Coordinates of C-alpha atoms in Angstrom, one line a residue:
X388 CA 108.7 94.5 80.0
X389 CA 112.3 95.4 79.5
X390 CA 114.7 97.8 81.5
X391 CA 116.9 99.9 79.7
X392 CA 119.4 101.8 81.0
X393 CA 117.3 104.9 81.4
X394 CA 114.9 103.0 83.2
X395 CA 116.9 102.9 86.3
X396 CA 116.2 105.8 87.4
X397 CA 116.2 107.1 90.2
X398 CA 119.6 105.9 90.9
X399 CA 119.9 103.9 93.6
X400 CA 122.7 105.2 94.8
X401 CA 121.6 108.2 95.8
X402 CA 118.6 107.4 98.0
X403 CA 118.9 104.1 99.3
X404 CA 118.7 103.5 102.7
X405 CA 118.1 107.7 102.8
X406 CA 114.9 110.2 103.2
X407 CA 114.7 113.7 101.5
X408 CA 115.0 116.1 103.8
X409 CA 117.3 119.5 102.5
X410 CA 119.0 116.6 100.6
X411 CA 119.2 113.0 100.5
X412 CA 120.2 112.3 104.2
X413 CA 119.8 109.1 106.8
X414 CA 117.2 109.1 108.7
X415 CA 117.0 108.5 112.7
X416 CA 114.1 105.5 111.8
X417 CA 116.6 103.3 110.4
X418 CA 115.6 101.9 106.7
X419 CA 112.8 99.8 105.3
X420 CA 112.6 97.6 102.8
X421 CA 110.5 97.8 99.5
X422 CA 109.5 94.0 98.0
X423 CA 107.5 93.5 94.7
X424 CA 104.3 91.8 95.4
X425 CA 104.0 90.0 92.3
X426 CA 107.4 87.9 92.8
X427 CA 108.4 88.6 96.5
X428 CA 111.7 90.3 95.2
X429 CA 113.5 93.1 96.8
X430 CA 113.3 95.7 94.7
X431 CA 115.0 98.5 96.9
X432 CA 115.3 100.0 100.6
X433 CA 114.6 103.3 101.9
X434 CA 115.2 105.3 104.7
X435 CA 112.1 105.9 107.5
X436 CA 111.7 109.1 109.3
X437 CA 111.5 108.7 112.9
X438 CA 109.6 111.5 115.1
X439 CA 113.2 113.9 115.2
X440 CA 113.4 113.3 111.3
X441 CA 109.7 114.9 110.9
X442 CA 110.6 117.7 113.4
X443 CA 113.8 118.7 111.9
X444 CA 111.2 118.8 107.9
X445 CA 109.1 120.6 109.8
X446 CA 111.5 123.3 111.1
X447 CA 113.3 123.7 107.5
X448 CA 110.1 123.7 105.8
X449 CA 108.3 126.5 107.6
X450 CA 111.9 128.8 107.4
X451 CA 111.9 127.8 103.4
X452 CA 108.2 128.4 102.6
X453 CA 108.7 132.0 103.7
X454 CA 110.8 133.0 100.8
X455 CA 108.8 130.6 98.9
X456 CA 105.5 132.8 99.4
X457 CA 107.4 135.7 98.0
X458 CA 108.4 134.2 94.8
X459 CA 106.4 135.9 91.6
X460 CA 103.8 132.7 91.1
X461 CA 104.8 132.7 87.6
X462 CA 108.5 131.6 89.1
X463 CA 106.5 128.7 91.3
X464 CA 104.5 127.5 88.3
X465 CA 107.9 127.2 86.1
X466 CA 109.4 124.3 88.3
X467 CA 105.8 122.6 88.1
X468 CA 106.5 122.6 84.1
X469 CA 110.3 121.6 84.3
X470 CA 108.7 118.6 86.7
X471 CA 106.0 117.7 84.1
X472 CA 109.3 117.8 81.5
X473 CA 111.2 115.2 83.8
X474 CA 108.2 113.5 84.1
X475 CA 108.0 113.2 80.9
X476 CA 111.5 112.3 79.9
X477 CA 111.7 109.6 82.5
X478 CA 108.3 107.7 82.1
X479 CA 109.5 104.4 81.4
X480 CA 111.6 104.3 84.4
X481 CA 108.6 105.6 86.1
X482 CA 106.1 103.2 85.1
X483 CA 108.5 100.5 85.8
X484 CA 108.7 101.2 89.6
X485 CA 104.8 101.8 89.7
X486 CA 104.1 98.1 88.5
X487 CA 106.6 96.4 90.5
X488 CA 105.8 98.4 93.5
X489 CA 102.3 98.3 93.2
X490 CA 101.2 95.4 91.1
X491 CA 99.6 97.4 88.8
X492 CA 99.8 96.4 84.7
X493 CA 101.8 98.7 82.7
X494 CA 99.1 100.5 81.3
X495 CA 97.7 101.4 85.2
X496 CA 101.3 103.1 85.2
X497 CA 100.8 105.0 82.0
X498 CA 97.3 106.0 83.5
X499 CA 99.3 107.4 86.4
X500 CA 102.1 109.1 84.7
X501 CA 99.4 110.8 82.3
X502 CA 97.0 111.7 85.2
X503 CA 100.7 113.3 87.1
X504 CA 101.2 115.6 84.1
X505 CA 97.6 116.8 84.2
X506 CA 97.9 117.5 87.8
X507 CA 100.7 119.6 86.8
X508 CA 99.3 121.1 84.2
X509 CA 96.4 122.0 86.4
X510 CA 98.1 123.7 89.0
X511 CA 100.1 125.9 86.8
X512 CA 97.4 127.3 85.4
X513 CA 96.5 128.3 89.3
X514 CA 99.2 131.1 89.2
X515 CA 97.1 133.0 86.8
X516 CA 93.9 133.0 88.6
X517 CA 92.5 136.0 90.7
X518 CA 93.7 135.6 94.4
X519 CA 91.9 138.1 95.5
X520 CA 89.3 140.9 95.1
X521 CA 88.4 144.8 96.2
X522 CA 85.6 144.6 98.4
X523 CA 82.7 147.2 98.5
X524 CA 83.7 149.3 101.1
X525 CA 81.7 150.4 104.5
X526 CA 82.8 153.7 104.8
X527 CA 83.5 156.5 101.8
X528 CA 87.1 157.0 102.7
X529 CA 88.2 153.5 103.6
X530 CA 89.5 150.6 101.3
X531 CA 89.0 146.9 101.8
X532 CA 90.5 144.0 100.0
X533 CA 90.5 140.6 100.6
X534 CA 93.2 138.0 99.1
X535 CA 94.5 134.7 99.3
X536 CA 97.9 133.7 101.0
X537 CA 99.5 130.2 101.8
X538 CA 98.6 128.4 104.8
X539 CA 102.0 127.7 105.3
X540 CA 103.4 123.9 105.3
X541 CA 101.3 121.1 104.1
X542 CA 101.8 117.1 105.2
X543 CA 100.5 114.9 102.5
X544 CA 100.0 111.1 103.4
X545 CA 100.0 109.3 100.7
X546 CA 98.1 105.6 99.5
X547 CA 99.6 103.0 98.2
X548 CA 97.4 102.2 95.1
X549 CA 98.0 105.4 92.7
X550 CA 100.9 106.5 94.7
X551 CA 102.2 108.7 92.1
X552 CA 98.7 110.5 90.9
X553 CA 98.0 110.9 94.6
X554 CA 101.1 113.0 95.6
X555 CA 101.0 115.1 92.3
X556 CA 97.7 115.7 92.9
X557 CA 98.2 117.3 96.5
X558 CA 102.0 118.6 96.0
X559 CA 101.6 120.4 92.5
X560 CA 98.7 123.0 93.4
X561 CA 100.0 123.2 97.5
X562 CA 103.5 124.0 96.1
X563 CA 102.2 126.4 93.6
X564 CA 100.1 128.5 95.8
X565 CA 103.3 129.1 97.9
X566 CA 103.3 126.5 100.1
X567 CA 106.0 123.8 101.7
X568 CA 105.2 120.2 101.6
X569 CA 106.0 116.9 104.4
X570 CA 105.0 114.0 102.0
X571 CA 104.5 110.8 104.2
X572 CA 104.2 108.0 101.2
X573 CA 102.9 104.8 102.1
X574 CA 105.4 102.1 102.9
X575 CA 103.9 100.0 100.4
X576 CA 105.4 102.4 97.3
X577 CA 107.5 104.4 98.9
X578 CA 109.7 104.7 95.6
X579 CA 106.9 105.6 93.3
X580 CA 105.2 107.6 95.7
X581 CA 108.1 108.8 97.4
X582 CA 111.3 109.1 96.1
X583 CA 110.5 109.4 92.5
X584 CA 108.5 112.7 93.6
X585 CA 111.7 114.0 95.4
X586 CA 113.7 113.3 92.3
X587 CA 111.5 115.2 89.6
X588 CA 111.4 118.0 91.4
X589 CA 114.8 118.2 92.6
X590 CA 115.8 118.2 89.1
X591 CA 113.3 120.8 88.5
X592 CA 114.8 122.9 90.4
X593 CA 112.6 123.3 93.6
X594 CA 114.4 125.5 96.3
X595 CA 115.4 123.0 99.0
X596 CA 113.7 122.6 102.3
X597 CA 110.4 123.1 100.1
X598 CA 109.6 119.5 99.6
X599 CA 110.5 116.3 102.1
X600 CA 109.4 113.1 101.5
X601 CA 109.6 111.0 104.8
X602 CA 108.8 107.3 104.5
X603 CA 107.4 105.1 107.2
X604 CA 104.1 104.0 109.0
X605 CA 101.9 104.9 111.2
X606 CA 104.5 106.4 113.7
X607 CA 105.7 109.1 110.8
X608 CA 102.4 109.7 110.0
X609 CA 101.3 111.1 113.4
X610 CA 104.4 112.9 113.9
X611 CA 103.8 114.7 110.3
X612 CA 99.9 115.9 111.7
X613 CA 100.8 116.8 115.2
X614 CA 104.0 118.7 113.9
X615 CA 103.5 122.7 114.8
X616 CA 104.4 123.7 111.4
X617 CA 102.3 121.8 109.7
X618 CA 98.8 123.6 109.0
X619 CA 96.7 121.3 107.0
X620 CA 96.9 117.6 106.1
X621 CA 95.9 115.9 103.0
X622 CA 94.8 112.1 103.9
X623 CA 93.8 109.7 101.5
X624 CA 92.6 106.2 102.8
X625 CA 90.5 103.9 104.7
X626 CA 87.5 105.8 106.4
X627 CA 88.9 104.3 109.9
X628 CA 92.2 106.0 109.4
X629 CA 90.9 109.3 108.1
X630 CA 88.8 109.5 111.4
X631 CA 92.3 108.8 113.2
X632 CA 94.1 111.6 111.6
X633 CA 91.0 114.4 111.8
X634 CA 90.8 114.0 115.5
X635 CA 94.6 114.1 115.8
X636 CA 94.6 117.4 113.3
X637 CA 91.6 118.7 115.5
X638 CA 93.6 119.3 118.3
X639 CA 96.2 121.2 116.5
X640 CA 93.0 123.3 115.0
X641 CA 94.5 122.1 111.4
X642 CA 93.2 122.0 108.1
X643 CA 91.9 118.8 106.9
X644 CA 91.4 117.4 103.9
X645 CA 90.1 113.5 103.6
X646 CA 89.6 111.1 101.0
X647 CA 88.0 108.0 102.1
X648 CA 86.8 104.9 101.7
X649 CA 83.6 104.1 99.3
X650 CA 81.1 101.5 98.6
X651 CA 80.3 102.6 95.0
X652 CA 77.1 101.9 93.5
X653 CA 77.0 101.0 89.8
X654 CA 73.1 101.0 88.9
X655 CA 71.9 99.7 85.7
X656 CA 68.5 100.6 84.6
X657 CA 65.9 98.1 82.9
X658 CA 66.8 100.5 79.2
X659 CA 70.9 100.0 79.8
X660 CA 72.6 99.2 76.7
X661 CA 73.7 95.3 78.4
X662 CA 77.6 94.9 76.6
X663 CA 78.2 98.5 77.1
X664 CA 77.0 98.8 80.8
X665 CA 78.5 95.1 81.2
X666 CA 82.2 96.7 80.1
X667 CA 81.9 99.5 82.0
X668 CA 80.8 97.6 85.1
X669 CA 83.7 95.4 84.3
X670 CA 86.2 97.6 84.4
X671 CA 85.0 99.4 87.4
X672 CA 85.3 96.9 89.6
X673 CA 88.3 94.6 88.1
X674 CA 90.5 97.3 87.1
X675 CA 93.5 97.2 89.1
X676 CA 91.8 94.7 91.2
X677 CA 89.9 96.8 92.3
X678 CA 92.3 98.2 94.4
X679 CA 90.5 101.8 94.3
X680 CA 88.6 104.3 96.1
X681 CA 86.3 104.8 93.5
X682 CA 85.7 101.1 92.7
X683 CA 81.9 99.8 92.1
X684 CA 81.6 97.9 95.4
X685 CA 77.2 96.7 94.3
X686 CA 76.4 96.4 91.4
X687 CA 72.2 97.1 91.2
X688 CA 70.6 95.7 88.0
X689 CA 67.0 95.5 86.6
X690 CA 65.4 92.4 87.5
X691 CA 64.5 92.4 84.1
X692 CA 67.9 92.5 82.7
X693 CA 70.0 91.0 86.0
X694 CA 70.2 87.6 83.6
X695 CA 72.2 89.2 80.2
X696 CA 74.2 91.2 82.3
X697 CA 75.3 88.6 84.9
X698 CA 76.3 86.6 82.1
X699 CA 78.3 89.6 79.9
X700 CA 79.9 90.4 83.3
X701 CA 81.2 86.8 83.9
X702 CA 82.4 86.6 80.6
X703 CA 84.3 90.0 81.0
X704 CA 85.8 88.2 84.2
X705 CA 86.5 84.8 82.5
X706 CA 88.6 87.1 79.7
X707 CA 90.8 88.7 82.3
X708 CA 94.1 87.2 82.3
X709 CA 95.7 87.0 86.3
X710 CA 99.3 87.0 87.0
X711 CA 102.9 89.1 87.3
X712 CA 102.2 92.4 85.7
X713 CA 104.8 92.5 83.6
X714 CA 104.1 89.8 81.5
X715 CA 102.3 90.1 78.3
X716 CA 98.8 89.5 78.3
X717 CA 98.1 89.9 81.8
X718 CA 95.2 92.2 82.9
X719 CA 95.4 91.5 86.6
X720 CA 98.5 91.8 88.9
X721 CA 98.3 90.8 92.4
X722 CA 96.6 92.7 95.6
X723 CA 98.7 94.6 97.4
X724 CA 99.4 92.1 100.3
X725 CA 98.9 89.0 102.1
X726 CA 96.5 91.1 104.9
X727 CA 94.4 92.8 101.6
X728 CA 94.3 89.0 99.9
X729 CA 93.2 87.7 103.4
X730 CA 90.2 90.5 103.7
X731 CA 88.7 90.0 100.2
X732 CA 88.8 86.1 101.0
X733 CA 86.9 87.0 104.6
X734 CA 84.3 89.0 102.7
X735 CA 83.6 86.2 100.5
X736 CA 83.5 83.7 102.2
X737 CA 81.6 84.8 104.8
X738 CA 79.1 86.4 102.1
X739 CA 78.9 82.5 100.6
X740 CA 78.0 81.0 103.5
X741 CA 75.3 83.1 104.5
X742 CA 73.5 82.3 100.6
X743 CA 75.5 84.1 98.4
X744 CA 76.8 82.4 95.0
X745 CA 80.7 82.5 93.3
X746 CA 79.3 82.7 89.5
X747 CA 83.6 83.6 88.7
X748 CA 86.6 83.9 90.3
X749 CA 86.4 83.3 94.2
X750 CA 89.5 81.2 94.9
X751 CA 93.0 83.2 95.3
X752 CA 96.4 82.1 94.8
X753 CA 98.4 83.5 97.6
X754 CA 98.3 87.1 96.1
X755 CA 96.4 86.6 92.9
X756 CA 92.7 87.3 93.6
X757 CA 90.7 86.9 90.4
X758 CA 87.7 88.6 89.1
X759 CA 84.8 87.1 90.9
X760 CA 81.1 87.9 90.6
X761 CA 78.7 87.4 93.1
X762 CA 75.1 86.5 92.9
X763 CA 72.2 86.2 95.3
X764 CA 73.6 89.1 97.5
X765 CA 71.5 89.9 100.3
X766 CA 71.9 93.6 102.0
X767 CA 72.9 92.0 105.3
X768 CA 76.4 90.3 104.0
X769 CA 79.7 91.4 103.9
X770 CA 79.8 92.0 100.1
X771 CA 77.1 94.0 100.6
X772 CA 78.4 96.3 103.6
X773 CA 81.8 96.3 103.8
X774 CA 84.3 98.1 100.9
X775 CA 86.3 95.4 99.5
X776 CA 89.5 96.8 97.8
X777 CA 89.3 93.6 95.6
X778 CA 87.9 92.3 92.1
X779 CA 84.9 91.8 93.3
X780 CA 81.7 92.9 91.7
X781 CA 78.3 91.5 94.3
X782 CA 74.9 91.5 92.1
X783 CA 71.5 93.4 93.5
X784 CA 68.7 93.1 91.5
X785 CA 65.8 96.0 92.2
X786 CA 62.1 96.8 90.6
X787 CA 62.3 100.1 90.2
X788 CA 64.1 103.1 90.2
X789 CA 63.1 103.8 93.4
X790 CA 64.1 101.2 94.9
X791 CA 67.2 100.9 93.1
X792 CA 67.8 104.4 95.0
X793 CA 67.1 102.8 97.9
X794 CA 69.2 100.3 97.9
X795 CA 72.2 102.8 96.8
X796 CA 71.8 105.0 99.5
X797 CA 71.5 102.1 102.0
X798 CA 75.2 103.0 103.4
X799 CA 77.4 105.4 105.1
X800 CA 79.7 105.9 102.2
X801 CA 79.1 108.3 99.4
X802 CA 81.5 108.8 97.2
X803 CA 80.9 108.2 93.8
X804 CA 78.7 106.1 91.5
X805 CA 77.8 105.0 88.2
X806 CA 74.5 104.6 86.1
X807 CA 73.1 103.0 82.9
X808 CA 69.9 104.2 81.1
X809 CA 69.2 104.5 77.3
X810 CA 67.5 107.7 78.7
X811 CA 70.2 110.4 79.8
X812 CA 67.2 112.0 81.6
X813 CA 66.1 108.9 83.5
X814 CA 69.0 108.1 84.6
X815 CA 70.2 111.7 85.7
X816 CA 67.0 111.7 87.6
X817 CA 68.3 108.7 89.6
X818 CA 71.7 109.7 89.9
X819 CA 70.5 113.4 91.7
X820 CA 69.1 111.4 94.3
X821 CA 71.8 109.2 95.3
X822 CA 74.2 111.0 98.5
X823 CA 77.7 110.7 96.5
X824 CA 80.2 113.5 95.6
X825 CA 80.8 112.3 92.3
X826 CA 78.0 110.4 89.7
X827 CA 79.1 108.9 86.0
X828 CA 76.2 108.7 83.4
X829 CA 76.4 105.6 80.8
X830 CA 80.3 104.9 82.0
X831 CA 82.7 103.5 84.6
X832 CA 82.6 104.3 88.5
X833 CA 86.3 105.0 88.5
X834 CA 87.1 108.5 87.6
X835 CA 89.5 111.0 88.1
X836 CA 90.0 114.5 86.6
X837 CA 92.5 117.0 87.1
X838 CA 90.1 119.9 86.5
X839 CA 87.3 118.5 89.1
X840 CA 86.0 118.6 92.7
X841 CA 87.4 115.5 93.8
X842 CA 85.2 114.5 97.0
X843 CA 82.9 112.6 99.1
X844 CA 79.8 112.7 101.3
X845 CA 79.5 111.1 104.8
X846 CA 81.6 108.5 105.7
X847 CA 83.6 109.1 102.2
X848 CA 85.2 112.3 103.1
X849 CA 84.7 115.5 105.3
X850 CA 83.3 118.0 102.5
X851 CA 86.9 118.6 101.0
X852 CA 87.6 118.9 97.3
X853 CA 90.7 118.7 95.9
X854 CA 91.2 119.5 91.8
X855 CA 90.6 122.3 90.0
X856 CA 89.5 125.8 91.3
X857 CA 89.0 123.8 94.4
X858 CA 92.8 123.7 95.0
X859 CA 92.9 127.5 95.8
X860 CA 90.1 127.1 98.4
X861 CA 91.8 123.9 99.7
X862 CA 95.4 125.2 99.8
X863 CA 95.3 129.0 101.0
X864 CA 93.2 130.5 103.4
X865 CA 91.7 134.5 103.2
X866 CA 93.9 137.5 104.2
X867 CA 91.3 141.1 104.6
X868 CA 93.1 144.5 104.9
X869 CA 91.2 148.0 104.8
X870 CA 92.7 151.4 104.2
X871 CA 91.2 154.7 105.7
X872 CA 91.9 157.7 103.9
X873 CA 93.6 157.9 100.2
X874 CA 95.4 154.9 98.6

């Protein structure tokens, strides 16, 4: 991949070492650096927000989401376009920092950008909608309506693995309905997640003290939930961490929204096309390492079948080219870092000795983790329990569909799934028994949508959605007024 000129933006010298906050400012947390995983090469440094940084966002943000709230909506949803524009205009740049930040391939940063502009997109068209409604009223002389307002300032803390997609989806519709935004990126990507979100709405034209972007770790994150201002947080991560910030929120009595962990199910029925399902399978649990949420974690084949597609699937492994993303023909970067290269290599391990089988993959080089398959799972193992974050796909074989349900629902995730049947209506009859938010018929596990109910069951989430309609549930909360006697 080559960098031109315009693909140095952001310039550097305007942020490094800095945090958004009413302007590029230091910070009180002292600075951070930001290494490529691929190569180990610095790539920047940013500024972290300590506890007084977060305070001071919080203070400006509240005062600057007042006027905010009292801007026509059609005014809001105009910087949201001019941001989709920038985003457009500076895309290479963009997808540059995404794969050396993250260790995606190129294309995984075209995915993002894309998926960013539909976010966009999305939430202007929320500026149009209905806020509100006349309700039918209890007396013959009295009034009521009921309508939506802004909760106020929202703190977004952001994951590491579609850094970009992540924030857009949380800032665009929060900032749209009228509200402020802390956004805590992940100091993984604090660029692409981070600063380049500062920079495409700054030169959008967003009023200042509407948006901060305050890097650092687990310090800046608590300070960004237990701040006063702040009246709902938007979490995505590990379940373990999501159960960490919804007690911390609970005490403030705060909004929470939570999108966790999964151990995705990818079920493929005796009737499965074999190449398609094999693809599909493939690329839900290989694609981007399988550094995702919504990544098949078990794959559950037909007994009758588990022999063609264990073979299609190690031959979709075998094909997948593992190295720096930037080079031409790769298909796999590396995991995210040493301590996520460390857990996959646990998993398996541990799942081999206790009978499992490596039919691919199973051996990293420092970072580089390839696409492994796993036979002769058993639902006691590691592979079998535990989400993975890796290229990992673990083979289940079942009998029957009833079993195969079984053996779906036989965790505390639920978040989404995937499965394979020649017969829509045999395999929609499986997939409306299995406890996940989201279910794919006859494709991949992994997929987002702008205009969709994002969301998880148990352990995967706390019954938020975010995307779509959802967003005006999620980001405003009701306002009811009545008026006795003549309007």
């Amino acid at each position: 991949m080559t960098v031109t000129d315009e693909e140095t933006w952001p310039d550097a010298a305007e942020w490094t070492g800095k945090i958004y906050s009413g302007g590029w400012r230091q910070s009180k947390g002292g600075v951070q650096p930001v290494d490529e995983p691929a190569t180990g090469e610095r790539l920047a440094e940013v500024g972290v927000a300590a506890p007084a940084d977060v305070a001071r966002a919080g203070n400006l943000a509240a005062r600057a989401q007042r006027a905010w709230a009292e801007t026509a909506p059609q005014e809001r949803a105009e910087v949201l376009l001019r941001a989709a524009q920038v985003l457009r205009d500076k895309r290479g740049a963009i997808r540059e920092w995404i794969v050396r930040e993250s260790g995606g391939v190129p294309a995984k940063g075209d995915y993002e950008i894309a998926a960013g502009l539909s976010q966009l997109a999305q939430a202007v068209g929320l500026a149009s909608l209905p806020h509100g409604e006349i309700l039918t009223p209890t007396a013959p002389a009295r009034t009521s309506y009921a309508w939506r307002v802004p909760l106020g300032v929202v703190g977004v803390i952001n994951p590491w693995n579609a850094p970009l997609l992540f924030a857009m989806r949380a800032l665009a519709p929060a900032l749209v309905l009228g509200n402020a935004v802390l956004l805590k990126p992940d100091p993984h990507t604090p660029v692409s997640g981070g600063v380049v979100v500062a920079r495409l709405f700054e030169e959008a034209g967003l009023p200042e003290g509407l948006l901060h972007v305050l890097p650092g770790g687990t310090g800046t994150g608590e300070a960004v939930v237990a701040d006063p201002h702040v009246a709902m947080v938007v979490f995505t991560g590990s379940t373990e961490a999501g159960r960490a910030v919804a007690r911390a929120a609970g005490d403030g009595l705060k909004r929470v929204a939570l999108e966790l962990g999964g151990k995705n199910s990818f079920v493929v029925l005796d009737d499965a096309d074999i190449d398609s399902a094999a693809a599909a399978g493939a690329m839900s649990s290989f694609g981007y390492q399988g550094q995702a949420c919504v990544a098949a974690g078990r794959h559950l084949v037909h007994a009758d079948v588990v022999e063609p597609y264990t073979q299609a699937l190690i031959r979709h492994a075998e094909e997948l080219r593992v190295g720096d993303p930037r080079e031409e023909g790769v298909a796999l970067g590396p995991v995210i870092s040493e301590r996520q290269a460390a857990r996959i290599e646990r998993i398996v391990d541990e799942s081999v000795a206790a009978g499992a089988r490596v039919l691919a993959g199973g051996r990293r080089d420092g970072l580089f983790y390839p696409p492994t398959v796993l036979d002769r799972v058993e639902r006691t193992m590691p592979a079998f329990t535990e989400e993975i974050f890796g290229p990992v796909a673990p083979l289940v074989a079942f009998r029957t569909d009833h079993e195969a349900v079984e053996i779906a629902n036989d965790t505390a995730y639920g978040l989404t799934a995937a499965v394979h049947s020649a017969s829509t209506s045999r395999a929609a009859a499986v997939a409306e028994q299995l406890r996940t938010g989201m279910v794919h018929l006859n494709d991949v596990s992994a997929k987002d949508a702008a205009n969709a109910p994002f969301g998880g069951m148990g352990a995967s989430g706390n019954g938020s959605r975010i995307g779509g309609t959802a967003n005006l549930e999620q980001f405003t909360q009701w306002r009811w007024m009545t008026v006795l006697g003549s309007v």
